[in-house]
Amino acid sequence: MNYTFDFLISSDVDTVQTAFFEVPIACDAIKIEHNLEIPLSLLVVMEIVDSQGRVRLQKQLGYSDKLIGIGKKNKDTTIGGIPGIIENGNWSIKIFLFTEYVQKYIKDEQINFSVNIFESNEEIKEHLGEDVWVDKDFEYSKYDNNKIINMRKKWYKGDFHAHTRLSDGKELPEGVLEKAYLMNLDFYTATEHNLLHTGWPKSNLLVLPGTEITTTVGHANLFGISKRPDFMESVLQERDKSVIKALMIVVAKECKLKNWLFSINHPFLSTWKWEIDELPLEYLTCLEIINDPTYECVEGEFAAEANQLAVKLSDLLWEDGYRICAIGGSDSHNLLDERYQNAKEPSIAGDPATWLFMDGLSADNCYTALKSCKSCVTRHIEMFELEIKAGDNKIAAGEIIDNCVNTIIWNIELQSKRKKPELFVLINGVRTSLELRNEDMNTYKGHGCIDLPRDEYVCIRFGAETKDNEFMLYVNPITRGKKEHNFITFGDARKAIDI
C-alpha cells in the first residue's frame, strides 16, 4: 500500500477535501506523512476514517512531527488516534481547512501540499499515552469519571482551557504534565480546537477530556462529554456565519439535553469574541472570565479590557438571578520558555487557576462542582481557603442560603508570593473593602461579619485585586432568594454593559 494525494489550501476551496485508499489484509500499521511546513501546517485538520466508517484519527497538523501513525498498539498510534485492528477495505482521508488560520496566513494565495499514505512499522515520535480513553466508536467508555484521585474534602486547583500538539499547541502531553506539576495543579483539561484527546500518559494528575468548539463567531468549551459529538464535522466544514450561529445554538441546546457542560471562552477578546447574541442564557453552564493574563501585553488585542468586561458580565448575570459558574482558562499554547510580546511571564497552565471545592477529586465531582458553582478563579495565589457560615450552616462558594439568614460570618486565608491582595465583597453590585492582615511575608488572613440587606434577592461575591486593580480573586457568589431574569439571551446581557 502506497498512495500520494494532492490537496489545496485556499480561501476559495471547499473546507473539506476527501480522498480514498485501499488497506490490504493483515496490515499492522498505517503511516501518513505530509510535506507542509509551519505555519502552513496550522491551517489543516486531518481525519482518517476506516472501512467501517469510524473515525480512527483526528488531528490538526500544527507543530507536530510530519509522520503520523495508526496501529494496533498505542506506541504505533499518534495522539488523537484510536489504536486497534487495522481492518482491510476502503478507507478515507479528509482534509479540513481551519478557516481562522487561512484568513490569517494566506488570504488570497493558493498552497498545494501532498500526503503520502503507506504501510510501515516505522517508529513514530508523538504516540498515544498508556491510558486509552475511547472505544472504537469514539465513546469515552474506557474513561472512569468516578475514579477518586484524592479522598480529601477541600479546594482543588486546576485549569479548564489549554492546548497541546493535538491542535495548535506546542507541547506534547508529557510536557503538559511537567508544567502542571510545576504549578501544583490537581486537575487539567485539554481543550483542543474541534478535536478530542483519545488517551493520555499515566500520571497522578486528573486529566479531563474536553474540546473547544472553535468557529469564526466565537469559541466554547465542552466538558463532561461522553463521546465525539455528531455535530463536530459540521463545525469543521461550515463557513457561513449565519449558519454557524444557528449551529452553535443547536450545540448548546444538545449539551444541555445530554448533561454536558457548555462554557463560553474569552467572550470579549477582540479577534475571537462571542458574536452569537441569540444564544439563550439557559444553555450556558460556565463563563470564562479570565483568559491567559499574559496575553494582555500583546498590542492591539485589548485583552486586559476583555477580561475586565467578562468579569463585569459574570457579575451582571449573577445579579440577574442566573447561576452560571465563572471559571478561568490559561489557554496555554506555548513552551515554558516562551513569552508573548511584552509579557514578563510565560503563558502556562494554571495561570489563571480555577479552584473547585469537592469532597474527593474525580472527574464527576469536578463537573458537579461546576454545575453547583462551587468554584473560584485566582491569579498569583498559591493557596486559598474560604469558610462561610450562614446561620448554623457552613456553606461553600456558589451555594444558596436560607431566606431567614440575615448575617454571614466569613474567614479567608490566602498565600501570594508576588502580589498583596486587596479583599472586597460585592453585595447586589455594591462594593465594600474588607480587611486582610499580613501574617507573614506570603500569608494573608481575614475574618468578619456581614449584615445582608432585606432585598428579596441577595447576591454576595468575594473578590480581590492588587492596589493597581489587577485581578487576583473571583469567588462565585452565594445567594439568597430568587429573581426573575431580565436577560434572556447573551445579547441582552451584552447590551446591558454597553458592548
XYZ file of C-alpha atoms in Angstrom:
499
model
C 0.000 0.000 0.000
C 1.402 3.349 -1.054
C -0.717 6.337 -2.012
C 0.075 10.005 -2.618
C -2.705 12.587 -2.606
C -2.535 16.263 -3.521
C -4.605 18.843 -1.642
C -5.135 22.587 -1.902
C -5.240 25.313 0.740
C -7.216 28.336 -0.400
C -9.984 30.579 0.843
C -11.962 29.569 -2.269
C -11.648 25.780 -1.995
C -14.183 23.587 -0.193
C -13.494 23.368 3.511
C -13.341 19.578 3.274
C -11.425 17.585 0.662
C -11.672 13.781 0.606
C -9.560 11.020 -0.937
C -9.880 7.225 -0.676
C -7.322 4.461 -0.276
C -7.445 0.677 -0.019
C -5.987 -1.013 3.054
C -4.802 -4.610 2.448
C -5.484 -7.642 4.603
C -3.121 -8.176 7.590
C -1.957 -4.548 7.734
C -0.413 -3.834 11.149
C 0.130 -0.078 10.930
C -0.633 2.827 8.629
C 1.666 5.814 8.298
C 0.637 9.231 6.998
C 3.270 11.812 6.074
C 2.703 15.348 4.795
C 5.046 17.981 3.383
C 3.640 21.164 4.946
C 5.911 23.465 6.927
C 4.966 25.617 9.920
C 2.904 27.872 9.948
C 1.010 26.399 6.961
C 0.566 23.141 8.861
C -1.608 25.082 11.316
C -4.189 25.518 8.558
C -5.042 21.830 8.222
C -7.096 19.405 10.290
C -6.815 15.805 9.096
C -9.268 12.995 9.712
C -8.796 9.316 8.854
C -11.917 7.123 8.558
C -11.726 3.318 8.386
C -13.606 0.879 6.164
C -16.425 0.670 8.738
C -16.997 4.427 8.660
C -15.371 5.000 12.073
C -13.028 7.917 12.758
C -9.623 6.428 13.601
C -7.625 9.651 13.834
C -8.354 13.394 14.008
C -5.570 15.918 14.292
C -4.524 19.439 13.417
C -1.135 19.150 11.719
C 0.113 22.159 13.682
C 3.517 21.912 15.343
C 3.649 18.123 15.281
C 6.025 15.745 13.581
C 5.174 15.172 9.917
C 4.995 11.389 10.367
C 1.657 10.274 11.821
C 0.569 6.735 12.620
C -2.414 4.470 13.260
C -1.696 0.992 14.557
C -2.852 -1.877 16.742
C -0.897 -0.582 19.725
C -0.617 2.786 21.493
C 3.051 3.143 20.535
C 2.089 2.973 16.851
C -0.762 5.479 17.124
C -0.331 9.266 17.147
C -2.170 11.400 19.745
C -5.736 11.915 18.559
C -5.839 8.384 17.126
C -7.625 5.221 18.218
C -5.419 2.109 18.363
C -6.802 -1.255 17.335
C -7.116 -3.743 14.493
C -6.474 -2.216 11.073
C -9.401 -3.603 9.081
C -8.921 -4.055 5.388
C -11.069 -2.273 2.836
C -11.782 1.219 1.628
C -10.548 3.974 3.993
C -10.677 7.747 3.514
C -8.646 10.811 4.408
C -10.467 14.092 4.955
C -8.704 17.427 4.954
C -10.486 20.305 6.709
C -9.208 23.863 6.483
C -9.006 25.845 9.707
C -10.791 28.961 8.463
C -9.354 31.225 11.149
C -5.757 30.462 10.139
C -6.470 30.518 6.392
C -7.602 34.129 6.745
C -4.549 34.952 8.873
C -1.721 33.328 6.908
C -2.558 33.078 3.192
C -5.544 35.343 2.450
C -5.905 35.100 -1.377
C -2.985 32.735 -2.015
C -3.247 29.086 -3.042
C -0.996 26.481 -1.440
C -0.555 22.940 -2.754
C 0.603 20.123 -0.492
C 0.723 16.353 -0.601
C 0.057 13.490 1.796
C 1.679 10.073 1.469
C -0.139 7.079 2.999
C 1.720 3.783 3.276
C 2.060 0.590 5.308
C 5.016 0.653 7.693
C 6.147 -0.271 11.193
C 8.404 2.788 11.361
C 8.503 4.300 14.841
C 6.525 7.493 15.455
C 7.594 10.260 17.849
C 4.246 11.514 19.178
C 2.417 8.361 20.178
C -0.609 7.955 22.376
C -0.100 7.595 26.124
C -0.591 4.442 28.180
C -4.221 5.217 29.113
C -6.691 4.906 26.225
C -9.991 6.639 26.958
C -12.186 5.799 23.952
C -13.501 2.700 22.242
C -13.711 2.012 18.501
C -16.896 4.117 18.256
C -15.168 7.153 19.819
C -17.172 6.893 23.025
C -15.420 7.553 26.345
C -16.339 4.116 27.676
C -12.771 3.496 28.926
C -12.574 6.741 30.900
C -13.613 6.376 34.537
C -15.442 9.533 35.618
C -15.911 8.167 39.134
C -12.284 7.265 39.872
C -11.197 9.077 43.053
C -7.683 10.532 42.824
C -7.729 12.159 46.268
C -10.216 11.433 49.073
C -9.929 14.757 50.925
C -12.692 17.357 51.086
C -11.007 20.598 50.099
C -10.293 23.167 47.398
C -8.618 21.601 44.339
C -6.640 23.659 41.827
C -6.753 23.236 38.060
C -7.207 24.638 34.568
C -10.174 24.398 32.195
C -8.624 25.695 28.960
C -5.332 24.622 27.387
C -3.871 23.179 24.171
C -1.350 20.558 23.091
C 0.093 19.407 19.781
C -3.182 17.662 19.034
C -4.327 21.086 17.825
C -2.202 24.244 17.702
C -0.304 23.936 20.980
C 3.445 23.356 21.096
C 3.639 20.878 23.979
C 3.102 17.143 23.944
C 1.060 15.680 26.834
C 4.291 14.750 28.627
C 5.385 18.402 28.578
C 1.973 19.478 29.831
C 2.356 17.184 32.827
C 5.665 18.838 33.747
C 4.004 22.272 33.649
C 1.055 21.063 35.710
C 3.329 19.668 38.419
C 5.305 22.940 38.409
C 2.075 24.876 39.030
C 0.832 22.393 41.692
C -2.299 21.563 39.720
C -4.668 18.817 40.802
C -6.593 18.664 37.515
C -6.125 19.758 33.906
C -8.416 19.949 30.882
C -7.089 19.604 27.343
C -9.489 21.593 25.147
C -8.328 21.274 21.546
C -9.873 23.145 18.610
C -12.736 20.906 17.401
C -10.686 17.845 18.380
C -10.629 15.406 21.301
C -7.889 13.513 23.067
C -8.313 9.743 22.882
C -5.922 8.971 25.724
C -3.146 10.303 27.936
C 0.113 9.242 29.618
C -0.263 7.703 33.071
C 0.104 10.292 35.836
C -1.151 11.383 39.260
C -2.832 14.389 37.648
C -6.572 14.191 36.940
C -6.840 14.927 33.217
C -10.341 15.737 31.969
C -11.357 15.200 28.336
C -12.886 18.237 26.654
C -12.920 20.213 23.429
C -13.006 23.834 22.304
C -15.674 24.323 19.663
C -13.878 26.882 17.523
C -15.715 28.994 14.945
C -15.462 32.409 13.321
C -18.284 33.672 15.571
C -16.952 32.531 18.933
C -15.324 29.750 20.931
C -16.920 27.492 23.542
C -15.519 24.679 25.675
C -17.445 21.462 26.260
C -16.823 19.450 29.439
C -18.189 16.134 30.648
C -18.676 14.792 27.135
C -19.362 11.075 26.706
C -18.467 10.727 23.012
C -17.212 12.602 19.981
C -20.164 14.891 19.188
C -22.095 14.136 15.996
C -22.050 17.831 15.090
C -18.238 18.062 15.028
C -17.805 17.666 11.258
C -20.462 20.307 10.600
C -18.495 22.680 12.812
C -15.257 21.826 10.971
C -16.550 22.496 7.470
C -19.132 25.289 7.768
C -18.070 28.823 6.730
C -21.304 30.796 6.528
C -21.538 32.881 9.718
C -25.332 32.839 9.912
C -25.351 29.044 9.591
C -22.585 28.727 12.205
C -24.524 30.897 14.659
C -27.587 28.685 14.292
C -25.427 25.570 14.595
C -23.790 26.795 17.815
C -27.194 27.313 19.426
C -28.047 23.730 18.450
C -24.738 22.625 20.001
C -25.501 24.447 23.263
C -29.011 23.001 23.404
C -27.702 19.479 22.768
C -25.182 19.907 25.590
C -27.987 20.809 27.980
C -30.033 17.780 26.899
C -27.064 15.414 27.289
C -25.940 16.914 30.602
C -22.668 18.126 29.070
C -21.272 21.483 30.187
C -21.177 24.421 27.748
C -18.787 27.299 28.532
C -18.188 30.475 26.504
C -14.489 31.336 26.183
C -12.963 34.859 26.157
C -16.324 36.471 25.231
C -14.898 39.945 24.527
C -11.391 39.196 23.198
C -11.272 41.257 20.001
C -10.146 38.618 17.496
C -12.177 35.756 18.985
C -15.115 37.473 20.681
C -18.516 35.837 21.081
C -20.862 37.108 18.364
C -23.892 34.883 18.925
C -26.258 37.314 20.607
C -29.166 34.922 20.086
C -27.755 32.254 22.448
C -30.264 31.617 25.283
C -28.516 32.078 28.616
C -30.292 28.985 29.981
C -27.930 26.833 27.876
C -24.815 28.311 29.479
C -23.175 26.342 32.322
C -19.920 28.290 32.672
C -18.353 31.569 31.584
C -14.605 32.092 31.213
C -13.931 35.376 32.990
C -10.120 35.420 32.868
C -8.306 34.151 29.785
C -4.486 33.978 29.641
C -3.473 37.149 31.519
C -0.027 37.105 29.847
C -1.752 37.772 26.514
C -2.879 41.143 27.887
C 0.553 42.533 26.925
C 0.012 41.947 23.196
C -0.591 45.268 21.470
C -3.863 45.708 19.613
C -5.718 42.789 21.218
C -7.112 44.748 24.234
C -7.074 41.506 26.217
C -6.978 43.232 29.630
C -10.160 45.130 28.814
C -11.726 41.919 27.507
C -11.088 40.114 30.796
C -12.457 43.038 32.791
C -15.633 43.011 30.708
C -16.026 39.258 31.187
C -15.851 39.745 34.980
C -18.420 42.510 34.666
C -20.682 40.242 32.592
C -20.450 37.453 35.159
C -21.421 39.820 37.974
C -24.336 41.116 35.893
C -25.653 37.606 35.244
C -25.402 36.617 38.901
C -27.171 39.817 39.933
C -29.896 38.905 37.411
C -30.502 35.607 39.185
C -28.504 33.300 36.907
C -26.194 30.626 38.288
C -23.525 30.473 35.584
C -20.200 29.341 37.009
C -17.300 31.762 36.495
C -14.097 29.911 35.580
C -10.628 30.748 34.295
C -8.543 29.411 31.441
C -4.832 29.747 30.751
C -5.475 28.998 27.058
C -1.834 27.954 27.102
C -0.298 27.114 23.706
C 3.402 27.868 24.220
C 6.530 26.205 25.509
C 7.593 27.056 29.055
C 10.442 29.362 27.982
C 8.315 31.373 25.538
C 6.693 34.749 26.150
C 4.087 36.739 24.270
C 5.078 40.183 23.021
C 5.972 42.392 26.037
C 4.935 39.676 28.535
C 7.063 39.269 31.674
C 5.701 35.805 32.465
C 5.120 32.649 30.404
C 1.671 31.522 29.346
C 1.327 28.386 31.460
C -1.399 26.000 32.584
C -2.805 27.162 35.909
C -2.472 30.906 35.238
C -5.213 31.747 35.967
C -6.236 28.841 38.173
C -9.746 27.583 38.744
C -10.345 26.063 42.172
C -13.199 23.651 42.885
C -14.486 22.744 46.346
C -15.073 18.982 46.320
C -15.438 16.016 48.631
C -12.823 13.982 46.756
C -11.078 14.604 43.447
C -12.715 12.881 40.482
C -13.960 13.889 37.051
C -17.590 13.508 38.069
C -17.029 15.636 41.183
C -15.414 18.341 39.017
C -18.485 18.523 36.803
C -20.805 18.543 39.817
C -18.796 21.379 41.383
C -19.049 23.407 38.172
C -22.794 22.888 37.915
C -23.241 23.950 41.547
C -20.780 26.855 41.116
C -18.509 25.738 43.983
C -15.628 27.460 42.295
C -13.286 30.417 42.386
C -10.734 31.871 39.955
C -7.325 33.142 41.084
C -4.112 34.624 39.786
C -0.816 34.710 41.729
C -2.454 32.908 44.656
C -0.712 29.701 45.738
C -3.120 28.678 48.498
C -6.768 29.522 49.046
C -9.177 28.733 51.888
C -12.599 30.287 52.453
C -15.103 29.371 55.139
C -18.534 30.979 55.240
C -21.105 30.396 57.971
C -24.759 31.248 57.340
C -26.810 30.722 60.485
C -25.830 27.301 61.814
C -24.573 26.052 58.453
C -21.127 26.118 56.873
C -21.509 26.827 53.178
C -19.273 26.879 50.126
C -18.987 29.273 47.223
C -21.970 29.137 44.902
C -24.438 27.894 47.478
C -27.924 29.250 48.194
C -28.572 30.307 51.788
C -31.884 30.184 53.615
C -34.215 33.160 53.350
C -34.139 33.557 57.128
C -30.368 34.236 57.154
C -29.587 37.939 57.599
C -25.912 37.691 58.568
C -22.937 35.689 57.334
C -19.573 35.132 59.033
C -16.524 34.687 56.829
C -12.917 33.543 57.276
C -10.369 33.623 54.485
C -6.705 32.693 54.093
C -4.584 33.386 51.018
C -0.964 32.843 50.111
C 0.614 35.037 47.462
C 4.345 35.337 46.867
C 4.138 38.089 44.256
C 1.224 40.397 44.989
C -0.583 41.800 48.021
C -4.321 41.152 47.720
C -6.875 43.853 48.432
C -10.035 41.999 49.512
C -13.587 43.208 48.866
C -17.171 41.982 48.791
C -19.874 42.861 46.260
C -23.427 42.745 47.595
C -26.018 43.318 44.862
C -23.403 45.282 42.955
C -22.282 47.476 45.873
C -18.585 47.081 46.653
C -17.135 47.223 50.169
C -13.472 46.807 51.099
C -12.589 44.113 53.636
C -9.541 43.975 55.885
C -6.758 41.427 55.404
C -3.869 41.133 57.810
C -0.404 40.046 56.706
C 0.517 37.009 58.851
C 3.982 36.642 57.291
C 5.660 37.518 54.011
C 3.212 35.486 51.904
C 0.157 34.677 54.023
C -2.915 36.900 54.402
C -5.887 36.238 56.666
C -9.175 37.946 57.306
C -12.488 37.376 59.024
C -15.629 39.310 59.684
C -19.389 39.506 59.852
C -21.620 40.888 57.071
C -25.203 42.030 57.564
C -27.278 41.302 54.475
C -29.866 43.675 53.008
C -33.563 42.825 53.256
C -33.925 42.569 49.473
C -35.903 39.671 48.017
C -32.782 38.546 46.163
C -29.243 38.984 47.501
C -26.003 38.180 45.653
C -22.759 38.163 47.681
C -19.449 37.880 45.852
C -15.955 37.951 47.416
C -13.039 39.123 45.298
C -9.520 40.538 45.443
C -7.346 42.790 43.321
C -3.936 44.405 43.678
C -3.747 48.067 44.636
C -3.342 48.727 40.883
C -6.644 46.932 40.180
C -5.039 43.818 38.710
C -7.189 40.711 39.039
C -6.376 38.238 41.841
C -9.572 36.508 43.014
C -13.171 35.879 41.974
C -15.295 33.681 44.246
C -18.557 32.524 42.688
C -21.324 34.220 44.685
C -23.542 32.857 47.398
C -27.157 33.963 47.011
C -30.378 34.266 48.958
C -33.812 34.207 47.426
C -34.802 34.152 43.759
C -35.073 36.692 40.987
C -36.969 36.753 37.726
C -34.485 37.237 34.890
C -34.337 40.495 32.964
C -31.987 38.988 30.365
C -32.922 36.038 28.181
C -30.093 35.918 25.630
C -26.379 36.668 25.605
C -27.145 39.761 23.512
C -29.495 41.105 26.176
C -26.713 40.983 28.767
C -24.051 42.271 26.378
C -26.116 45.340 25.558
C -26.687 45.987 29.263
C -22.957 46.582 29.754
C -22.790 48.806 26.648
C -20.821 46.408 24.425
